[in-house]
Every structure is written in C-alpha cells, then in structure tokens.
XYZ file of C-alpha atoms in Angstrom:
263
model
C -38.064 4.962 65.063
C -36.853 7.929 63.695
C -36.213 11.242 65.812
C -38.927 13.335 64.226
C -41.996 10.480 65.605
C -42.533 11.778 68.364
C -41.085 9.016 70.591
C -39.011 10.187 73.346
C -34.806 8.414 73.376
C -34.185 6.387 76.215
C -31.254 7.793 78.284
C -28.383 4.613 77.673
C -25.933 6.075 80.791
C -25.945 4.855 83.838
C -26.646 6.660 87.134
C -23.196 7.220 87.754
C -23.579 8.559 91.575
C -25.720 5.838 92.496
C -23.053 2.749 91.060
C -20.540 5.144 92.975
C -22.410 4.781 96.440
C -23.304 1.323 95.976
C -19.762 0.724 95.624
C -18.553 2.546 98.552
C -21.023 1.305 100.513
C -19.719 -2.636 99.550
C -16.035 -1.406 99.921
C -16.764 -0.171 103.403
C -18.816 -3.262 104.344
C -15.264 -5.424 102.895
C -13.212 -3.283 105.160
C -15.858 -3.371 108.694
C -16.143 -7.882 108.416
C -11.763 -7.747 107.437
C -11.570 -5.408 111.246
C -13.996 -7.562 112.908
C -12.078 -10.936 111.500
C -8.920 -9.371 112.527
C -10.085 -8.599 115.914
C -11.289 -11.751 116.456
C -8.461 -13.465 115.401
C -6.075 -11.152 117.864
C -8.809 -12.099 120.917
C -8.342 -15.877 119.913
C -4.333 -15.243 119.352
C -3.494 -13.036 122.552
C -3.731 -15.416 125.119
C -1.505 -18.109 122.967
C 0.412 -15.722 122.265
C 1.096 -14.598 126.066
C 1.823 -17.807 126.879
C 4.850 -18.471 124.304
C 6.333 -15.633 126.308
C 5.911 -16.163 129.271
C 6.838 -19.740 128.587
C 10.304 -18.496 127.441
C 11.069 -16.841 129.869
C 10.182 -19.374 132.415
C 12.562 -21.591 130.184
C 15.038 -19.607 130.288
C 14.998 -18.875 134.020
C 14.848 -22.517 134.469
C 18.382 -23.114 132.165
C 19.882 -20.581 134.259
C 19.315 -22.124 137.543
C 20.298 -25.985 136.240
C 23.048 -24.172 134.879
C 24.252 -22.161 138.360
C 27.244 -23.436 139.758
C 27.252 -25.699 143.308
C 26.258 -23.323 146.730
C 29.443 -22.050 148.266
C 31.845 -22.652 144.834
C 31.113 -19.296 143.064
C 30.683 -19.309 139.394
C 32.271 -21.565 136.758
C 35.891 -20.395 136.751
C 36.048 -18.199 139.593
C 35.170 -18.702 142.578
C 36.087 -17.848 146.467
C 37.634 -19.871 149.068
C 36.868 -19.789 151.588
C 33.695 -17.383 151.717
C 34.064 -13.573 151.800
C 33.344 -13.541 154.906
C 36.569 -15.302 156.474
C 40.370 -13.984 156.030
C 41.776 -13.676 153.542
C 39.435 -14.082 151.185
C 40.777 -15.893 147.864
C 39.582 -15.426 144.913
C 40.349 -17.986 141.980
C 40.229 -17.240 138.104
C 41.506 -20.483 135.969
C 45.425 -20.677 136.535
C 45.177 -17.385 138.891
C 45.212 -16.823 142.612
C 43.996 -13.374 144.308
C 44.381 -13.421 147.812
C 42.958 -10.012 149.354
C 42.073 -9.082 153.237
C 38.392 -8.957 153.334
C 38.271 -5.439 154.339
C 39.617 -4.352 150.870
C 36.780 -5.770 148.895
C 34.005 -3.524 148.650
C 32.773 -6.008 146.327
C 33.302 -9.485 145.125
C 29.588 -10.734 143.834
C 30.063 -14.206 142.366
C 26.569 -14.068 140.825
C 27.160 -13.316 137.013
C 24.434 -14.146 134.508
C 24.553 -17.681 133.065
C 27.366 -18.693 134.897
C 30.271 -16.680 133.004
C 33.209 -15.517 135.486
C 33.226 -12.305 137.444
C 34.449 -9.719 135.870
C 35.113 -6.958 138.517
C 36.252 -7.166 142.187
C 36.843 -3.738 143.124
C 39.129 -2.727 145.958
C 39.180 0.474 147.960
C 41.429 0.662 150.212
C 45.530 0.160 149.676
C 47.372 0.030 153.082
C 50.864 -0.418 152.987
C 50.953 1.808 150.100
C 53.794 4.097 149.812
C 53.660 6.625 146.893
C 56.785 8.451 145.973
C 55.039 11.789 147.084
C 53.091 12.498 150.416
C 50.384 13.266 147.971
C 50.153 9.693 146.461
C 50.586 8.209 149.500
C 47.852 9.805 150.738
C 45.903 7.924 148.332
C 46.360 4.845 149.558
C 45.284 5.466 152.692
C 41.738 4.396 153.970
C 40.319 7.782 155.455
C 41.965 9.682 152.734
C 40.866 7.783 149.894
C 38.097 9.733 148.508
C 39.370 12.814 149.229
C 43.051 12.234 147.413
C 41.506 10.912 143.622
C 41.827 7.241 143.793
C 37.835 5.884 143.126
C 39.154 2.333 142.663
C 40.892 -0.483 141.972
C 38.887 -3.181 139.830
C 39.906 -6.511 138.310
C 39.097 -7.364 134.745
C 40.015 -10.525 134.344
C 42.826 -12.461 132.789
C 44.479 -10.820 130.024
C 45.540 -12.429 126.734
C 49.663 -12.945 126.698
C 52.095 -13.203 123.773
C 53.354 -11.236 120.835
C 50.091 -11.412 118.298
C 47.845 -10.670 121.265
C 50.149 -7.508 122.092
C 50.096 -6.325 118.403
C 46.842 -6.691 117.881
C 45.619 -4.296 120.770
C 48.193 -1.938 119.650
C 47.292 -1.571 116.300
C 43.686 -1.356 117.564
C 44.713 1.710 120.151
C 47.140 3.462 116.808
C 45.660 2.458 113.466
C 46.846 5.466 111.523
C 48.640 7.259 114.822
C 51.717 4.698 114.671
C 53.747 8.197 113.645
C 52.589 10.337 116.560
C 54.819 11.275 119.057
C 53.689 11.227 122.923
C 52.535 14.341 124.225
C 51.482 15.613 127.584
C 52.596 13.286 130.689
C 54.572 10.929 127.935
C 51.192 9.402 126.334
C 50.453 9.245 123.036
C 47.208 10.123 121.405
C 44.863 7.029 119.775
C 42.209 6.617 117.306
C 39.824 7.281 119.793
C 38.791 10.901 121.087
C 39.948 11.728 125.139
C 42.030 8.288 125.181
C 46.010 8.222 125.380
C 48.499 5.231 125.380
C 51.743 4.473 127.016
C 53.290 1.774 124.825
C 56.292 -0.330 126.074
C 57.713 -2.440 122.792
C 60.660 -3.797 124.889
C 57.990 -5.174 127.368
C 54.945 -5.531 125.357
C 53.200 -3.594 127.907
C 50.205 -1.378 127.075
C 48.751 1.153 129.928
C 45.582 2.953 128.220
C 44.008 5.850 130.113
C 40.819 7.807 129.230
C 39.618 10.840 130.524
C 36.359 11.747 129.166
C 34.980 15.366 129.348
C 32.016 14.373 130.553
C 32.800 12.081 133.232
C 34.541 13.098 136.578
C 37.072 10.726 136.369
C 39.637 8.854 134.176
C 39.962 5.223 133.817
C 43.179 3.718 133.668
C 44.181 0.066 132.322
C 47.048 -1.814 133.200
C 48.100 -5.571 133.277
C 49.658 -7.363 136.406
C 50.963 -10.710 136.289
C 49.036 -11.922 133.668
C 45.974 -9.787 134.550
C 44.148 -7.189 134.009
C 43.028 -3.995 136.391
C 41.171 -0.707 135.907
C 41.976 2.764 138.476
C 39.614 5.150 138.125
C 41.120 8.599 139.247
C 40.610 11.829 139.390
C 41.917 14.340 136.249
C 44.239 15.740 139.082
C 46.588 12.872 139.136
C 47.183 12.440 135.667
C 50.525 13.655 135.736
C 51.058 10.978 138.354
C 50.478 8.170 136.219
C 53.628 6.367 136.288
C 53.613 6.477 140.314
C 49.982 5.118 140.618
C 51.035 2.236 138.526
C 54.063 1.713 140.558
C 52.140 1.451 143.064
C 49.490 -0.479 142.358
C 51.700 -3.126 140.840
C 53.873 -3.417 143.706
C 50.647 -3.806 146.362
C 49.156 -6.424 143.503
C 52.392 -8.572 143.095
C 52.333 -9.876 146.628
C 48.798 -10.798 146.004
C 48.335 -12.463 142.391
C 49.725 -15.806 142.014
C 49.990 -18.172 139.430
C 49.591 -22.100 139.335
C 51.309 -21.806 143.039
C 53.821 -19.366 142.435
C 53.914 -16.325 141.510
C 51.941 -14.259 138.714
C-alpha cells in the first residue's frame, strides 16, 4: 500500500533495550551456574587435594627416617666416638679425625637433614692458647672469651685440595681485582663489597675475612690440615689477623688428624 492510504507503517526495528536485557540477564545466568560448578568442583577437589599433601609429606618424613643413620653412629660421614658425653669426644669426617675435650664443644649436633654430614661444630673456649700479645691471649681464655672478641671457632668441613681447586676460589674472590694491591692490615679487596683476601701463591693458601657493616662481627675463613674453619671476631681485632690464625692453627694441629697421622 502506498503511504498516502491511510494505513499506518509497521515499525521493522527491534526493541533494542529489551534484546539488551534479555541478554544480560542470560550472560549473568552463564556466569552464576560456571561459580556454582566451580564451587562444587573445589568442595569435591579440597579434600583430595589435602590429602596429596599431606601424603607427601608423610612420605617424605618416612624417607628421612629409613634413611637416618644407625642410633649412636651420627650421620653418614661423620659421626662421634664415643658419645659427646665421654672424653675426648672424637669427631670423624671421611679421612679426618677431630679429637676435642668435651668442654670445648658448645655444640656438635649430629642430626642434619637427610643424612648429609655436619657442617659446624663450634668451639668456645681455647686453653693453652698463647697469643703473641696479653691481649690475644686473653682471648683464648674461658672467662675472658666474650669480653676479648673471639665469638667462635666453627668447623666447615673438609676443604677441596690441589692447584685447580686453589685457582678456582681465587679467581672467584679477584675476578677483575687480580691488579689490586693489599691495603689496610695486608688484605686485598675482592669482588664482593666489605670482604678482603690474604692470598698465599707459594702455599696456595687463601684466608677470606668479611666484616659487614651491619653485623657486629667479622667472619674469618681459614683452612687447617685439609679443613676448613670459620672465627667470628670482633672489628677490634682485625689488625690482629695474622696472630688469631697463628693461633688457631697451632691449638687445631694437635687436634686434626688424618688417616692416623697427622692432618
């Protein structure tokens, strides 16, 4: 029909706001059953899934105890003989011997995770010390311990011998220093901040000390016989460096052996 006949045109758009609602509303009803599926699916899931954990660990606990060494032996590859609490107590790391009186050991726990060997056996007293100044000896004596710097004397473990080993830890302590001359006390700066190096070539000896600013006290490394120590000290004795090693390696030579005979 034409325009002019008096017959009204039929609107052909849709109801735009009304598609727009109904489509919001189906989106939203989408979205409310995906929450409730995933909610039910984490109700039905949690308690599995608290179970593989706690199953794990339980596993894991349960390797570590098959895997803990004899009662009375210590840990695989060191252990005491006899026990800490007769004299002297001896304490054995592969090839090496340390024989201490039991009243140095403050501690000397053989109870390292998954049976690896003890790291650290710290000492804290050093009689029979004598330091070449009244000062240092003080430090070696038990009621004037704290009060003289020496915190204490720990074992590391055995250290790793021969030329490569000694290069390598060198050029880990002076990559891009190598030209740097010592400085204060005779110890030469490193790559890392607050650490110096004394560097023996002749005797492929490396003594590392740090001093951190923010701890109160430095830590000094030094090898014995084939083994490894850390001193902490206080800042104060710094300068004394070469006597405290003196020291210490003189009190630790009578007591680290090797294979029977000495370390």
């Amino acid at each position: 029909m034409g325009i002019g006949d008096g017959h009204a045109v039929p609107d052909a758009s849709p109801p735009v706001a009304g598609h727009r609602s109904t489509r919001a509303r189906q989106a939203a009803s989408r979205a409310g059953r995906l929450l409730i599926l995933i909610a039910g699916c984490g109700a039905f899931f949690l308690p599995l899934w608290f179970l593989l954990f706690f199953g794990a660990v339980a596993v894991d606990a349960g390797h570590a105890w098959l895997r803990r060494p004899p009662a009375g032996d210590g840990p695989r590859g060191f252990v005491q003989s006899p026990s800490l609490s007769q004299e002297p107590v001896v304490l054995r790391d592969g090839d090496f011997t340390l024989a201490f009186p039991r009243h140095h050991l403050v501690s000397a726990d053989p109870s390292p995770r998954h049976g690896t060997r003890v790291s650290l056996v710290a000492l804290a007293t050093y009689p029979g010390m004598e330091g070449n100044s009244p000062a240092l000896a003080r430090c070696f004596d038990w009621a004037q311990l704290a009060a003289c710097g020496i915190v204490a004397l720990s074992y590391s473990g055995i250290r790793e011998e021969g030329t490569q080993a000694f290069s390598r830890r060198r050029a880990s302590l002076l990559d891009g220093h190598e030209d740097r001359d010592a400085g204060a006390f005779g110890l030469r700066p490193t790559i890392m901040p607050h650490v110096l190096v004394h560097i023996d070539e002749q005797a492929e000896d490396i003594i590392v000390i740090s001093c951190p600013p923010i701890l109160p006290d430095c830590s000094m490394t030094l090898d014995v016989a084939g083994t490894r120590w850390r001193v902490l000290m206080a800042p104060a004795l710094l300068g004394q460096w070469r006597d405290v090693v003196a020291e210490i390696r003189r009190f630790l030579a009578a007591r680290v052996t090797r294979d029977g005979g000495p370390g």
